Tab-separated table of C-alpha atoms in Angstrom:
chain	number	residue	atom	x	y	z
D	25	MET	CA	0.000	0.000	0.000
D	26	VAL	CA	1.223	3.484	-0.855
D	27	THR	CA	0.633	6.397	1.527
D	28	ILE	CA	0.558	9.951	0.157
D	29	PHE	CA	2.058	12.653	2.386
D	30	ASN	CA	1.520	16.372	1.791
D	31	SER	CA	3.890	19.118	2.900
D	32	THR	CA	2.426	21.592	5.372
D	33	PRO	CA	3.698	24.438	7.591
D	34	ILE	CA	4.909	23.517	11.067
D	35	GLU	CA	4.787	25.534	14.271
D	36	ARG	CA	8.162	26.578	15.621
D	37	GLN	CA	7.417	25.047	19.026
D	38	THR	CA	6.683	21.678	17.418
D	39	LEU	CA	9.901	21.825	15.416
D	40	GLU	CA	11.866	22.629	18.571
D	41	LYS	CA	10.388	19.584	20.335
D	42	ILE	CA	11.364	17.351	17.431
D	43	ILE	CA	14.954	18.592	17.471
D	44	LEU	CA	15.192	18.329	21.264
D	45	GLY	CA	13.995	14.747	21.186
D	46	ASN	CA	15.947	13.671	18.103
D	47	PRO	CA	19.155	15.697	17.683
D	48	GLU	CA	20.761	12.919	15.642
D	49	SER	CA	18.225	13.621	12.911
D	50	ILE	CA	20.293	16.783	12.361
D	51	SER	CA	23.767	15.269	12.734
D	52	GLN	CA	24.944	11.818	13.752
D	53	GLY	CA	26.366	11.777	17.271
D	54	LEU	CA	24.901	15.196	18.137
D	55	LYS	CA	23.274	15.796	21.521
D	56	ILE	CA	21.561	18.906	22.865
D	57	ILE	CA	23.044	20.321	26.076
D	58	GLY	CA	21.345	23.747	26.115
D	59	HIS	CA	18.020	25.212	24.942
D	60	ASN	CA	17.089	28.903	24.598
D	61	PHE	CA	20.492	29.871	25.955
D	62	ALA	CA	20.650	33.612	26.718
D	63	LEU	CA	23.866	35.521	25.990
D	64	GLU	CA	23.377	38.539	28.261
D	65	ASP	CA	22.417	41.303	25.790
D	66	ASN	CA	23.776	39.420	22.787
D	67	GLY	CA	20.664	37.414	21.939
D	68	ILE	CA	19.404	33.878	22.486
D	69	ILE	CA	20.762	30.653	21.014
D	70	ASP	CA	17.978	28.194	20.143
D	71	PHE	CA	20.097	25.138	20.941
D	72	ILE	CA	23.615	24.442	22.119
D	73	GLY	CA	24.791	21.030	21.009
D	74	LEU	CA	27.799	18.801	21.420
D	75	GLN	CA	29.210	16.481	18.787
D	76	SER	CA	30.608	13.076	19.757
D	77	THR	CA	34.108	14.520	19.158
D	78	GLY	CA	33.544	17.191	21.826
D	79	GLN	CA	32.965	19.902	19.222
D	80	LEU	CA	30.551	22.557	20.466
D	81	ALA	CA	27.635	23.364	18.151
D	82	ILE	CA	25.055	26.122	17.777
D	83	LEU	CA	21.687	25.257	16.244
D	84	SER	CA	19.228	27.893	15.094
D	85	ILE	CA	15.795	27.652	13.480
D	86	CYS	CA	15.141	30.201	10.738
D	87	VAL	CA	11.439	30.808	10.096
D	88	ASP	CA	11.446	34.250	8.491
D	89	LYS	CA	14.112	33.876	5.774
D	90	ASN	CA	16.438	36.297	7.541
D	91	ASP	CA	19.672	36.304	5.534
D	92	TYR	CA	21.397	38.199	8.344
D	93	LEU	CA	20.816	35.410	10.859
D	94	LEU	CA	24.143	33.872	9.852
D	95	ILE	CA	25.892	37.036	11.047
D	96	ASP	CA	24.140	36.727	14.412
D	97	LEU	CA	25.175	33.087	14.713
D	98	LEU	CA	28.793	33.920	13.963
D	99	SER	CA	28.717	36.508	16.743
D	100	TYR	CA	27.150	33.932	19.097
D	101	ALA	CA	29.963	31.485	18.317
D	102	GLN	CA	32.542	34.179	18.993
D	103	TYR	CA	30.822	35.028	22.287
D	104	LEU	CA	30.948	31.391	23.433
D	105	ARG	CA	34.597	31.076	22.486
D	106	LYS	CA	35.483	34.351	24.212
D	107	ASN	CA	33.728	33.131	27.356
D	108	GLN	CA	34.779	29.499	27.121
D	109	GLY	CA	35.749	29.420	30.804
D	110	VAL	CA	32.185	30.238	31.838
D	111	VAL	CA	30.744	27.888	29.214
D	112	THR	CA	32.954	25.055	30.463
D	113	GLN	CA	31.719	25.622	34.017
D	114	LEU	CA	28.067	25.771	32.952
D	115	PHE	CA	28.382	22.484	31.083
D	116	ALA	CA	30.950	20.865	33.373
D	117	GLU	CA	29.367	17.439	32.977
D	118	HIS	CA	30.161	17.508	29.256
D	119	ASN	CA	33.584	17.168	27.696
D	120	ILE	CA	33.729	20.275	25.488
D	121	ASN	CA	36.777	20.528	23.254
D	122	PHE	CA	37.396	24.202	22.487
D	123	SER	CA	40.393	23.339	20.329
D	124	GLN	CA	37.839	22.615	17.603
D	125	LYS	CA	35.886	25.351	15.861
D	126	ILE	CA	32.315	25.842	16.999
D	127	LYS	CA	29.965	24.423	14.363
D	128	ILE	CA	26.816	26.259	13.289
D	129	PHE	CA	23.663	24.436	12.145
D	130	LEU	CA	21.114	26.673	10.428
D	131	ILE	CA	17.752	24.913	10.058
D	132	ALA	CA	15.052	26.177	7.670
D	133	SER	CA	12.578	25.010	5.036
D	134	ASN	CA	14.450	27.006	2.411
D	135	PHE	CA	17.594	29.090	1.949
D	136	SER	CA	18.081	32.051	-0.360
D	137	GLU	CA	20.815	31.936	-2.964
D	138	LYS	CA	22.407	34.903	-1.202
D	139	LEU	CA	22.701	32.934	2.034
D	140	ARG	CA	23.993	29.858	0.233
D	141	LEU	CA	26.710	31.914	-1.446
D	142	ALA	CA	27.746	33.316	1.930
D	143	ALA	CA	27.717	29.842	3.471
D	144	ALA	CA	30.042	28.580	0.744
D	145	GLN	CA	32.859	30.551	2.386
D	146	PHE	CA	32.824	28.136	5.332
D	147	SER	CA	33.969	24.538	5.613
D	148	ALA	CA	31.676	21.645	6.480
D	149	ASP	CA	33.249	21.586	9.963
D	150	GLU	CA	32.145	25.184	10.559
D	151	LEU	CA	28.661	25.420	9.059
D	152	ALA	CA	25.794	23.188	7.946
D	153	LEU	CA	22.555	24.268	6.282
D	154	ILE	CA	19.739	21.830	7.061
D	155	LYS	CA	16.470	21.905	5.117
D	156	PHE	CA	13.316	20.388	6.559
D	157	ILE	CA	9.920	19.430	5.202
D	158	TYR	CA	6.986	18.630	7.488
D	159	LEU	CA	4.613	15.972	6.158
D	160	VAL	CA	1.057	14.941	6.984
D	161	SER	CA	-0.789	12.065	5.325
D	162	GLY	CA	-3.820	13.109	3.301
D	163	LYS	CA	-6.375	11.243	5.365
D	164	SER	CA	-7.999	12.872	8.386
D	165	GLY	CA	-6.021	12.244	11.551
D	166	GLY	CA	-3.244	10.671	9.524
D	167	SER	CA	0.399	10.204	10.356
D	168	LYS	CA	2.795	13.128	10.665
D	169	GLY	CA	6.511	13.310	10.131
D	170	ILE	CA	9.470	15.429	9.143
D	171	ILE	CA	12.426	15.061	6.781
D	172	PHE	CA	15.764	16.774	7.440
D	173	LYS	CA	18.044	17.126	4.430
D	174	PRO	CA	21.556	18.631	4.424
D	175	ASP	CA	22.010	21.394	1.863
D	176	THR	CA	25.310	21.001	0.000
D	177	PHE	CA	26.677	24.454	-0.656
D	178	ASN	CA	30.488	24.369	-0.502
D	179	SER	CA	31.103	23.785	-4.193
D	180	GLN	CA	29.439	22.506	-7.338
D	181	ALA	CA	31.920	19.626	-7.470
D	182	GLN	CA	31.066	18.623	-3.912
D	183	GLU	CA	27.369	18.760	-4.758
D	184	ASN	CA	27.841	16.505	-7.781
D	185	VAL	CA	29.731	13.954	-5.694
D	186	SER	CA	27.060	14.147	-2.994
D	187	LEU	CA	24.252	13.418	-5.455
D	188	LYS	CA	26.085	10.353	-6.720
D	189	LYS	CA	26.902	8.941	-3.297
D	190	ASN	CA	23.818	9.838	-1.248
D	191	THR	CA	21.615	7.012	-0.019
D	192	ALA	CA	18.326	7.232	1.836
D	193	LYS	CA	20.165	6.804	5.143
D	194	GLN	CA	22.682	9.552	4.387
D	195	ASP	CA	20.388	12.017	2.706
D	196	TYR	CA	17.114	11.794	4.581
D	197	THR	CA	16.093	11.301	8.175
D	198	TYR	CA	12.370	10.690	8.528
D	199	ALA	CA	10.660	11.158	11.871
D	200	GLN	CA	7.270	9.472	11.912
D	201	THR	CA	4.648	9.426	14.647
D	202	GLU	CA	2.906	6.112	14.226
D	203	ASN	CA	3.891	3.350	11.811
D	204	GLU	CA	7.402	2.889	10.440
D	205	LEU	CA	7.640	3.753	6.750
D	206	SER	CA	10.589	3.405	4.415
D	207	ILE	CA	12.176	4.595	1.168
D	208	GLU	CA	14.316	2.597	-1.264
D	209	ASP	CA	17.620	4.116	-2.284
D	210	GLU	CA	16.803	3.821	-5.982
D	211	LYS	CA	13.359	5.379	-5.514
D	212	ILE	CA	14.938	8.455	-3.940
D	213	LYS	CA	17.405	8.747	-6.821
D	214	ASP	CA	14.583	8.492	-9.375
D	215	GLU	CA	12.354	11.015	-7.618
D	216	LYS	CA	15.130	13.458	-6.684
D	217	LYS	CA	14.712	15.294	-10.003
D	218	ASP	CA	11.142	16.256	-9.113
D	219	PHE	CA	11.610	16.605	-5.346
D	220	SER	CA	12.275	20.224	-4.413
D	221	LEU	CA	11.927	22.160	-1.167
D	222	GLU	CA	12.647	25.511	-2.787
D	223	ASN	CA	9.126	27.018	-2.760
D	224	ILE	CA	7.435	25.321	0.171
D	225	GLN	CA	7.293	28.365	2.464
D	226	ASP	CA	6.954	30.879	-0.359
D	227	ASN	CA	3.393	29.652	-0.971
D	228	SER	CA	1.974	27.570	1.840
D	229	GLU	CA	-1.085	26.713	-0.251
D	230	ASP	CA	1.012	24.677	-2.679
D	231	GLU	CA	1.169	21.021	-1.713
D	232	LEU	CA	3.940	18.552	-2.392
D	233	ASP	CA	2.955	14.896	-2.642
D	234	VAL	CA	5.539	12.437	-1.353
D	235	LEU	CA	4.890	8.742	-1.931
D	236	LEU	CA	6.115	6.451	0.845
D	237	SER	CA	5.635	2.679	0.777
D	238	GLU	CA	5.662	0.371	3.774
D	239	GLU	CA	7.646	-2.197	1.786
D	240	GLU	CA	10.515	0.172	1.030
D	241	LYS	CA	13.692	0.195	3.094
D	242	ALA	CA	15.423	3.003	5.030
D	243	GLU	CA	16.218	4.156	8.551
D	244	PHE	CA	13.563	6.134	10.395
D	245	ILE	CA	13.085	7.642	13.827
D	246	ASN	CA	9.854	6.824	15.713
D	247	PHE	CA	7.999	9.385	17.741
D	248	ASP	CA	5.356	8.857	20.368
D	249	LYS	CA	1.931	8.607	18.757
D	250	ASN	CA	0.722	11.812	20.358
D	251	PHE	CA	4.025	13.693	20.138
D	252	LEU	CA	3.183	15.879	17.160
D	253	LYS	CA	-0.547	16.248	17.769
D	254	GLY	CA	-1.729	19.809	18.109
D	255	PRO	CA	-3.710	21.168	21.019
């Protein structure tokens, strides 16, 4: 049986809960050690994370297509590094390695070309752009889920290599509330030509149909049945 999922807007609070509960859907080995972390008068960091290597990470959700958010995040990273003594004390139970650069994860449903060009000046160890698409099955009271997809921006050559090597496990993480679903590697490759996240938030009335079959194979993350239900 084939289930049709439609893309739909997601509330920021719901997205935050998903990331808090499943940080490895953003990056393998990532854990969240801080949430809504205030930097005196310098702003608020959505999430502070820690990679398995001890690398400190900043995660931020972008909902308003603010191209200047990257500048804010760079200043946040500099603030944490400048105050690493205090940060180390606050997170004493974690083994933070400040010899590594702080990594920034910018999470949004879409990124402007201007932002992508700016991001290309950074290495993959410094910055990651993560696209997401929130899905709801067409039937009333149907299943809900979210896909996180890394945006390759460093170079055209890197993007070409990525498209050739990506598998369902590498390219997509699907968080689903009820039944496990799956995607075959070859199916993703075939559909990738028509699968685009570029205009999802530009026009929320446009729907994107994503076909997912229970017989297909991939790695998924299960959520509690009521986790994503609205009030």
